[in-house]
XYZ file of C-alpha atoms in Angstrom:
301
model
C -16.389 -11.924 14.164
C -14.194 -14.901 12.643
C -10.297 -15.035 12.341
C -8.599 -17.763 10.328
C -5.178 -18.689 9.208
C -4.355 -17.519 5.482
C -2.100 -20.042 3.411
C -1.077 -21.202 0.227
C -4.238 -22.814 -0.664
C -5.946 -19.671 0.165
C -3.751 -17.527 -1.650
C -3.871 -19.994 -4.735
C -7.602 -19.552 -4.922
C -7.351 -15.984 -5.124
C -4.781 -15.895 -7.998
C -6.053 -15.065 -11.165
C -4.876 -16.876 -14.523
C -4.134 -14.156 -17.414
C -6.550 -13.896 -20.331
C -4.955 -14.764 -23.628
C -6.643 -11.695 -25.184
C -5.653 -9.327 -22.432
C -3.506 -6.212 -22.666
C -2.069 -3.700 -20.342
C -5.383 -1.710 -19.837
C -6.977 -4.967 -18.492
C -4.703 -4.971 -15.232
C -5.224 -1.463 -14.238
C -3.730 1.900 -13.958
C -2.214 2.570 -10.385
C -1.318 6.136 -9.047
C 1.670 5.895 -6.650
C 2.327 9.129 -4.384
C 5.413 8.770 -2.951
C 9.038 9.923 -2.202
C 10.325 13.448 -1.287
C 13.591 15.287 -1.035
C 16.134 12.340 0.172
C 13.314 9.513 0.225
C 13.410 8.578 -3.669
C 14.167 5.099 -2.220
C 10.878 4.612 -0.884
C 8.802 5.095 -4.018
C 11.342 3.058 -6.260
C 10.669 0.129 -3.683
C 6.894 0.390 -4.006
C 7.205 1.086 -7.688
C 9.160 -1.873 -8.576
C 6.917 -4.246 -6.343
C 3.829 -2.990 -7.943
C 5.457 -3.660 -11.466
C 6.588 -7.187 -10.346
C 3.056 -7.937 -9.116
C 1.042 -7.595 -12.436
C -0.235 -4.197 -12.702
C -0.746 -2.824 -16.241
C 0.411 0.822 -15.910
C 1.859 2.668 -13.208
C 2.235 6.439 -12.520
C 4.463 7.804 -9.840
C 3.563 11.153 -8.506
C 6.781 12.497 -7.052
C 8.546 16.163 -6.483
C 10.478 17.309 -9.223
C 13.711 16.319 -7.364
C 13.017 12.621 -7.860
C 12.208 12.688 -11.599
C 15.453 11.513 -12.885
C 16.025 9.020 -10.417
C 12.709 7.520 -10.739
C 13.031 7.264 -14.478
C 16.231 5.729 -14.479
C 15.416 3.213 -11.245
C 12.156 2.085 -12.682
C 11.942 2.700 -16.325
C 8.621 0.755 -16.616
C 6.741 3.535 -14.578
C 5.480 7.016 -15.809
C 6.708 9.839 -13.865
C 4.268 12.883 -12.989
C 5.643 15.556 -10.788
C 4.216 18.922 -9.300
C 6.621 21.201 -10.599
C 8.476 21.828 -7.056
C 11.595 20.235 -6.005
C 9.951 18.963 -3.005
C 6.378 18.599 -1.368
C 7.629 21.530 1.271
C 7.583 24.123 -1.558
C 4.446 23.136 -3.214
C 2.308 26.241 -3.815
C -0.262 26.528 -1.250
C -3.020 26.851 -3.729
C -1.682 23.534 -5.042
C -4.121 20.769 -3.508
C -3.597 17.825 -5.853
C -0.847 15.882 -7.230
C -2.949 15.942 -10.310
C -5.361 18.864 -10.120
C -8.402 17.346 -11.853
C -9.703 14.861 -9.565
C -12.655 13.696 -11.823
C -10.023 13.127 -14.348
C -7.585 11.111 -11.932
C -10.999 8.709 -10.953
C -11.245 8.104 -14.450
C -7.597 7.097 -15.217
C -6.634 5.311 -12.310
C -8.107 2.445 -10.693
C -6.178 2.465 -7.480
C -3.934 5.058 -5.490
C -1.187 4.574 -2.777
C 0.072 6.905 -0.779
C 2.819 7.416 1.914
C 6.071 5.793 1.277
C 8.840 8.409 1.779
C 6.394 11.324 1.679
C 7.435 13.087 4.856
C 5.736 14.833 7.329
C 6.107 18.574 6.750
C 3.435 21.035 7.046
C 2.994 21.791 3.729
C 3.268 18.017 2.786
C 0.276 17.487 5.448
C -1.940 20.351 3.842
C -1.446 18.732 0.468
C -2.414 15.559 1.543
C -5.451 16.134 3.802
C -6.727 18.086 0.895
C -6.230 15.324 -1.639
C -7.940 12.933 0.771
C -10.812 15.247 1.264
C -11.349 15.523 -2.145
C -11.257 11.759 -3.007
C -13.312 10.951 0.406
C -16.150 13.295 -1.372
C -16.298 11.456 -4.485
C -18.713 8.625 -4.619
C -17.440 5.471 -5.824
C -13.833 6.523 -5.560
C -10.677 4.455 -6.566
C -9.283 2.059 -4.140
C -6.992 3.931 -1.671
C -4.151 2.473 0.230
C -2.588 4.721 2.865
C 0.876 3.679 4.374
C 3.784 5.110 6.391
C 3.768 8.866 6.574
C 0.187 9.188 5.152
C -0.847 7.310 8.177
C 1.402 9.683 10.415
C -0.217 13.096 8.838
C -3.824 11.498 9.425
C -2.786 10.832 13.167
C -1.310 13.829 13.965
C -4.200 15.989 12.368
C -6.717 13.733 14.085
C -8.411 13.011 10.708
C -9.773 9.285 11.163
C -12.731 10.164 8.936
C -10.421 10.075 6.078
C -9.832 6.378 6.456
C -13.187 5.170 5.437
C -13.209 3.098 2.545
C -9.392 2.803 2.628
C -6.702 0.270 3.114
C -4.277 0.886 5.592
C -0.976 -0.939 6.657
C 0.377 0.570 9.873
C 3.158 -1.257 11.885
C 2.437 -1.059 15.457
C 3.920 2.245 16.089
C 1.807 3.799 13.392
C -1.199 1.776 14.626
C -0.629 3.147 18.349
C -0.678 6.645 16.996
C -4.149 6.001 15.387
C -5.377 4.252 18.270
C -4.470 7.475 20.500
C -6.839 9.646 18.503
C -9.822 7.262 19.969
C -8.450 7.386 23.630
C -6.431 3.701 23.265
C -3.061 2.363 22.974
C -1.630 -0.454 21.153
C -1.671 -3.900 22.831
C 0.389 -6.670 21.626
C -1.743 -9.472 23.135
C -4.803 -7.920 21.513
C -3.482 -7.232 18.016
C -6.316 -9.346 16.214
C -8.986 -7.675 18.143
C -8.029 -4.051 17.961
C -7.455 -4.196 14.051
C -10.946 -5.865 13.652
C -12.559 -3.177 16.267
C -10.765 -0.438 14.201
C -11.491 -1.946 10.901
C -15.270 -1.937 11.804
C -15.448 1.300 13.611
C -13.650 3.345 10.628
C -15.093 1.214 7.997
C -11.609 0.216 6.355
C -9.225 -2.453 5.721
C -6.654 -3.046 8.153
C -3.164 -4.435 7.957
C -1.347 -4.647 11.221
C 2.234 -5.616 10.107
C 4.502 -7.624 12.240
C 4.777 -11.395 13.377
C 1.834 -13.242 12.334
C 0.282 -10.119 10.190
C -3.394 -9.391 10.951
C -5.810 -8.480 7.937
C -9.127 -7.049 9.165
C -12.016 -6.071 6.963
C -14.960 -3.618 7.952
C -17.183 -6.216 7.760
C -15.714 -7.990 10.800
C -13.815 -10.721 9.134
C -10.055 -11.270 9.958
C -7.166 -13.258 8.989
C -3.809 -13.990 10.252
C -0.880 -14.385 7.500
C 1.139 -17.591 7.526
C 4.269 -16.389 6.086
C 7.256 -13.991 6.583
C 10.179 -13.866 8.885
C 12.057 -11.677 11.221
C 14.660 -11.008 8.067
C 11.790 -8.761 6.443
C 12.005 -6.462 9.739
C 14.028 -3.995 7.731
C 13.557 -0.143 6.340
C 11.755 -0.604 3.085
C 9.895 -3.678 3.574
C 6.383 -1.888 4.179
C 6.843 0.180 0.857
C 7.277 -3.269 -0.648
C 3.999 -4.338 0.519
C 2.354 -1.032 -0.595
C 3.530 -1.430 -4.184
C 2.017 -5.141 -4.059
C -1.362 -3.944 -2.535
C -1.610 -1.030 -5.279
C -0.990 -3.552 -8.297
C -3.496 -5.810 -6.765
C -6.353 -3.111 -6.135
C -5.514 -1.523 -9.581
C -6.154 -5.032 -11.218
C -9.920 -5.140 -9.543
C -9.446 -7.415 -6.656
C -11.507 -6.381 -3.532
C -9.731 -4.660 -1.062
C -9.975 -7.589 1.514
C -8.880 -10.175 -1.023
C -6.015 -7.647 -2.056
C -5.139 -7.277 1.437
C -4.975 -10.994 2.189
C -3.219 -11.883 -1.003
C -0.980 -9.068 -1.019
C 0.508 -9.829 2.631
C 1.052 -13.359 1.677
C 2.958 -13.072 -1.213
C 4.971 -10.347 0.258
C 5.869 -12.543 3.234
C 6.332 -15.593 0.738
C 8.881 -13.642 -1.319
C 10.497 -12.763 2.040
C 10.824 -16.554 2.973
C 12.401 -17.267 -0.142
C 14.829 -14.313 0.166
C 15.521 -15.944 3.768
C 16.232 -19.190 2.487
C 18.446 -17.846 -0.245
C 20.178 -15.194 1.600
C 19.962 -15.819 5.376
C 17.885 -13.476 7.212
C 20.333 -11.178 8.693
C 21.607 -9.934 5.757
C 18.415 -9.458 3.736
C 17.419 -5.930 2.490
C 13.616 -4.783 1.242
C 14.684 -5.047 -2.272
C 15.674 -8.724 -1.435
C 11.795 -9.301 -1.134
C 11.126 -7.478 -4.641
C 13.944 -9.717 -6.257
C 11.719 -12.767 -5.212
C 8.519 -11.771 -5.958
C 8.367 -13.337 -9.148
C 9.159 -16.698 -7.577
C 6.489 -16.135 -4.998
C 3.911 -15.434 -7.572
C 4.987 -18.312 -9.665
C 4.986 -20.912 -6.573
C 1.461 -19.594 -5.770
C -0.372 -19.519 -9.146
C 1.320 -22.836 -10.294
C -0.672 -24.669 -7.706
C -3.811 -23.843 -9.299
């Protein structure tokens, strides 16, 4: 088991120049399952970050109540709704944001689930059924789980559904997951716990916080070198989810996507802090400075 710092040279080495003959289909089609009544903002922030991180096409699956909001705030994204006003009113027979899972696999190269999703009983049923279907498919798309998706999995004690996914918990969410296997989060053992969890459940773990830890199921781990306390604000994690979706959709391996995504997220936050100060930073400021973060990193090649 090895742990290394991940810095600008590492990030630059992973950046890919764009092929002159490429088109939008060259950079993947991501599916973002996010938002609920009163939580459209989470879906918006994740979607905007994904657009600013190079994804070719993006579809947002969200309740009908968020359709006009999303199409206004993120005109670059396609919006697909389930016909219900909120996840809580989805009919019990409805199990998937897109009903044909096989078709979904062909269309979307990566799926991110969780920002602003809510944790109602019906939402939990929908999510767990969906993940079970995906989990049973061989060679399924990369799946990123964050926020309420992780809370639902923890409350349902379904850690088996984490296999093959990317998860990005903050310490509180990670503690809920650990409690399912009889443990508790320990700040002094962040790296060890993230690595052990990644290996045990065969997933890539991003344990957010100061010196964010990224751990792979192969036992490798790294500590991020960017980021600052100004990023400790609501919506920051939603921005990271959008970045991760974009990278996985473009074909990065999950471990490379997590390391590069966390670095760029932190670098954009550092640029925002330098321009605006840490106290007044908002999560949307991170997205505003994503272009500069990508430019600084890519230009070092």
